[in-house]
mmCIF file with all atom_site columns, C-alpha atoms in Angstrom:
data_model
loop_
_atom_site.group_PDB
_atom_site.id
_atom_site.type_symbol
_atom_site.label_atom_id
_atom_site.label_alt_id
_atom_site.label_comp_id
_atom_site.label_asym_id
_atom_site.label_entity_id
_atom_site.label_seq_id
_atom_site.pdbx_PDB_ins_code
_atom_site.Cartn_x
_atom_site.Cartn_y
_atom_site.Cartn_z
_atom_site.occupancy
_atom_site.B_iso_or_equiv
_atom_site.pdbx_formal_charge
_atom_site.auth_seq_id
_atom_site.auth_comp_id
_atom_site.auth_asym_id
_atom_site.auth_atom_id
_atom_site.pdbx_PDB_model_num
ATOM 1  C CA . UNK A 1 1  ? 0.699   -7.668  5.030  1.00 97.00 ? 1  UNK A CA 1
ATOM 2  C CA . UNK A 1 2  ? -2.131  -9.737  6.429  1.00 97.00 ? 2  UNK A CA 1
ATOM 3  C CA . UNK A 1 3  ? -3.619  -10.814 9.380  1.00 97.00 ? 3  UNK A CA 1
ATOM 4  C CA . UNK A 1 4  ? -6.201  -12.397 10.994 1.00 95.00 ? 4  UNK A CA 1
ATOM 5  C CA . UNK A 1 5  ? -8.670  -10.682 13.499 1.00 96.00 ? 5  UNK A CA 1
ATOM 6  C CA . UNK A 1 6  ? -11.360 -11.616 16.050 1.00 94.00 ? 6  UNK A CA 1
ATOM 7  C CA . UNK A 1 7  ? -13.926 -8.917  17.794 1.00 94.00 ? 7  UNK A CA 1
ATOM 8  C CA . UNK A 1 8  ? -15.323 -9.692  21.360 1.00 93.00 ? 8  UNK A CA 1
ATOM 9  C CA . UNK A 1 9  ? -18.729 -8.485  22.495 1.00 91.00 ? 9  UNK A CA 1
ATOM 10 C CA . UNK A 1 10 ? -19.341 -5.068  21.835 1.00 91.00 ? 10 UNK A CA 1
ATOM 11 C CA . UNK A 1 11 ? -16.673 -4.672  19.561 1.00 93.00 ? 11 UNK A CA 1
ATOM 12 C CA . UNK A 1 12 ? -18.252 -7.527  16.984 1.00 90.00 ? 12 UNK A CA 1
ATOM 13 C CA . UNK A 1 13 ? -19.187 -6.227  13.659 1.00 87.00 ? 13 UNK A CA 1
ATOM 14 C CA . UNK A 1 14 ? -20.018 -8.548  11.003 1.00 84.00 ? 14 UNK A CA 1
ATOM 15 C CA . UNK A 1 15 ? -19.319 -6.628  8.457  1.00 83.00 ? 15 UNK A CA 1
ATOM 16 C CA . UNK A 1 16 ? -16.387 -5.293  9.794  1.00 86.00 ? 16 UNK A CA 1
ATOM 17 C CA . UNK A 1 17 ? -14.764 -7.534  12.588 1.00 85.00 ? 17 UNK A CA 1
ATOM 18 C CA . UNK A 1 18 ? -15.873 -10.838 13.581 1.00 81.00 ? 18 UNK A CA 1
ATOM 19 C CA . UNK A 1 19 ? -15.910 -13.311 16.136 1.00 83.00 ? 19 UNK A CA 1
ATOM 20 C CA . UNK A 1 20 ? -16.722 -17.022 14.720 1.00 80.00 ? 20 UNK A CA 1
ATOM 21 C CA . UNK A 1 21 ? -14.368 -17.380 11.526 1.00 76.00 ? 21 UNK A CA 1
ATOM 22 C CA . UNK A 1 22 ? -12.047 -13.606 12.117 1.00 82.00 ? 22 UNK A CA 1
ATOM 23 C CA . UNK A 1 23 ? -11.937 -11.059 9.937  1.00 88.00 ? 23 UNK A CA 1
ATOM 24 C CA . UNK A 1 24 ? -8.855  -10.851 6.936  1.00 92.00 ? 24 UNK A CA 1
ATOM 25 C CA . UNK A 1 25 ? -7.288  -7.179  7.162  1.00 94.00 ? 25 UNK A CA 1
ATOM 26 C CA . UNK A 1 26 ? -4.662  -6.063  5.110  1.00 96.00 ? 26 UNK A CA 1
ATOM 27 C CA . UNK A 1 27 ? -2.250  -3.412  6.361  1.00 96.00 ? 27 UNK A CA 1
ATOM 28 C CA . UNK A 1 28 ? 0.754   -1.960  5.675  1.00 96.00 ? 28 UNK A CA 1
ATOM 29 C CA . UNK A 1 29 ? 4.319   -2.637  7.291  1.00 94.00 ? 29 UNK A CA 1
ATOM 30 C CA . UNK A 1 30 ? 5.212   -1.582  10.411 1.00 93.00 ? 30 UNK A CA 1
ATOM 31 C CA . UNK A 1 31 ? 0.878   -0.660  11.622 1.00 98.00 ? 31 UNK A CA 1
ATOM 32 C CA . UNK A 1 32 ? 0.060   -0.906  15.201 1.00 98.00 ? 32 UNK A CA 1
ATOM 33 C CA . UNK A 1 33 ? -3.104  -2.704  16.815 1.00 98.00 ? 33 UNK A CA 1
ATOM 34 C CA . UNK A 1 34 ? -4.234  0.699   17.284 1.00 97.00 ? 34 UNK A CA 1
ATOM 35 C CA . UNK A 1 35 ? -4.138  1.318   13.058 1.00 97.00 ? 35 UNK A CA 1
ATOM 36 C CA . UNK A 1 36 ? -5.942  -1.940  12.832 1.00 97.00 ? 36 UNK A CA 1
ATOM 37 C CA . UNK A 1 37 ? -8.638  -1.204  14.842 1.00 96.00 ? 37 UNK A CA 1
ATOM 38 C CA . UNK A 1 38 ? -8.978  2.252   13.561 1.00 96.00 ? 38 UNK A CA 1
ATOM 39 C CA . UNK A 1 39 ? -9.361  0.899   10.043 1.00 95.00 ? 39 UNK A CA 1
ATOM 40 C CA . UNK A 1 40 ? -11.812 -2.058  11.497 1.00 94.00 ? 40 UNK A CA 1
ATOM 41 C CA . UNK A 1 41 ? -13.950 1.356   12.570 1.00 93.00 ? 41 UNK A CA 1
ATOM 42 C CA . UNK A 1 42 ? -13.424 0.368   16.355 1.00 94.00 ? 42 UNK A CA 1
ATOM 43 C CA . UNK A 1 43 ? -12.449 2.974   18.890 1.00 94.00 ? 43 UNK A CA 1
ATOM 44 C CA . UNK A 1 44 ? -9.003  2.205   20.207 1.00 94.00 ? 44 UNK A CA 1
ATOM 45 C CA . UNK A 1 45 ? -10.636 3.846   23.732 1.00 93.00 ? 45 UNK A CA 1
ATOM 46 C CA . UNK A 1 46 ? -13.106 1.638   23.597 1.00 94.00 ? 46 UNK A CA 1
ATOM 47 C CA . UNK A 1 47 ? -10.872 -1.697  23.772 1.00 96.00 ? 47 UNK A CA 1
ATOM 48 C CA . UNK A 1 48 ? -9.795  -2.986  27.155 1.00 95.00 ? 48 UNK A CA 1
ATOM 49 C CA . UNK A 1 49 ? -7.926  -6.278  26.051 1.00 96.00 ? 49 UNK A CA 1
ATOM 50 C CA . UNK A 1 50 ? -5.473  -6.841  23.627 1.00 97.00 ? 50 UNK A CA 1
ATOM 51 C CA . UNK A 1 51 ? -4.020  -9.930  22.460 1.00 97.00 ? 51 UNK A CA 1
ATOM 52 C CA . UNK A 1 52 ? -1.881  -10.755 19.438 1.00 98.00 ? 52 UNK A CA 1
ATOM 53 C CA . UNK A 1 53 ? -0.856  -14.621 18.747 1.00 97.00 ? 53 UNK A CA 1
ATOM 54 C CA . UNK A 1 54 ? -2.688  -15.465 21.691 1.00 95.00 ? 54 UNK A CA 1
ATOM 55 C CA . UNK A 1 55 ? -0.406  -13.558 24.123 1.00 97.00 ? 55 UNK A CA 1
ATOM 56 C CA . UNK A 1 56 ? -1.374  -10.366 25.998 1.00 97.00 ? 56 UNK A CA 1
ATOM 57 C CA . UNK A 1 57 ? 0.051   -6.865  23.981 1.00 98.00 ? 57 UNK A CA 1
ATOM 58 C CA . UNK A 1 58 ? -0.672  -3.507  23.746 1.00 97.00 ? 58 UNK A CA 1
ATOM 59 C CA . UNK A 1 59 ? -1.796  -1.173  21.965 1.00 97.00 ? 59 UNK A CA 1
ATOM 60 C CA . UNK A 1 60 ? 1.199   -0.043  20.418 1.00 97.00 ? 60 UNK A CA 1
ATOM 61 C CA . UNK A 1 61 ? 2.436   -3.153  19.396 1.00 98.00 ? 61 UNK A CA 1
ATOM 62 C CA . UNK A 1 62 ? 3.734   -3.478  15.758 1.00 98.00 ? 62 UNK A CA 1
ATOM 63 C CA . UNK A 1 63 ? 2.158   -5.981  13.855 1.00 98.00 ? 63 UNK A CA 1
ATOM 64 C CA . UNK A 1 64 ? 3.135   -8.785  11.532 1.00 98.00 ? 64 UNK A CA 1
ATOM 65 C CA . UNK A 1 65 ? 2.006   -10.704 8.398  1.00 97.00 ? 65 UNK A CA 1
ATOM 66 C CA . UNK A 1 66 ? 0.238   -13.479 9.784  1.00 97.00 ? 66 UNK A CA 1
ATOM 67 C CA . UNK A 1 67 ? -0.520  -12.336 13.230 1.00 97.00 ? 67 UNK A CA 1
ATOM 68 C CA . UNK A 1 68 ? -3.360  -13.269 14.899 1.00 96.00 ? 68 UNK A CA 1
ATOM 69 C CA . UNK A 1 69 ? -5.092  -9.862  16.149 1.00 97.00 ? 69 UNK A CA 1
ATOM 70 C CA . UNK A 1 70 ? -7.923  -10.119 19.277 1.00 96.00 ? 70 UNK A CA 1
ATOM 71 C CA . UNK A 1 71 ? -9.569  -7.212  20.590 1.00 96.00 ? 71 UNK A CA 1
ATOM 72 C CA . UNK A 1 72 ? -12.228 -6.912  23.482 1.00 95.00 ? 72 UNK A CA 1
ATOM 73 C CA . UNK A 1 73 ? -13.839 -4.664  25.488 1.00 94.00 ? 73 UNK A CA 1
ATOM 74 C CA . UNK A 1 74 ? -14.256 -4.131  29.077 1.00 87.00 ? 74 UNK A CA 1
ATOM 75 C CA . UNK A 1 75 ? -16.951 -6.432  30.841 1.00 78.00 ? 75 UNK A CA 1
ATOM 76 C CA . UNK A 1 76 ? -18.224 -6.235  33.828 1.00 60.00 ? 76 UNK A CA 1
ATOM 77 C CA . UNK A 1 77 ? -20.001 -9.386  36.471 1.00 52.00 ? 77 UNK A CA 1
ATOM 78 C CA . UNK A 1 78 ? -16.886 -11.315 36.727 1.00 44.00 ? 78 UNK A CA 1
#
């Protein structure tokens, strides 16, 4: 399956997980956002927000073909 992911702050990578266009990621059935970041090379530990399709989830929440995937980090000054 495939899906489309975006990196916030910290988390951005170019090569791995951006922010401006997404990042493709192909995964197999039945993978958590947790396996997704994993394979993007981003800590799981190190991600404070979660959303997929644009609504809040967790960690542990199965993924799709054709979900949208955001992750972001915890900032601080708001």
């Amino acid at each position: 399956m495939k899906i489309n992911v975006k990196c916030f702050s910290t988390l951005v990578n170019p090569e791995t997980c951006d922010f401006s266009g997404g990042t493709s990621l192909e995964l197999t059935e039945g993978q958590t956002v947790a396996d997704a970041a994993r394979t993007l090379g981003v800590d799981p530990g190190d991600v404070k927000l979660v959303f997929v399709n644009h609504r809040h989830a967790g960690m542990e929440t199965r993924l799709a073909d054709g979900d949208t995937l955001g992750l972001a980090p915890a900032v601080g000054g708001m």
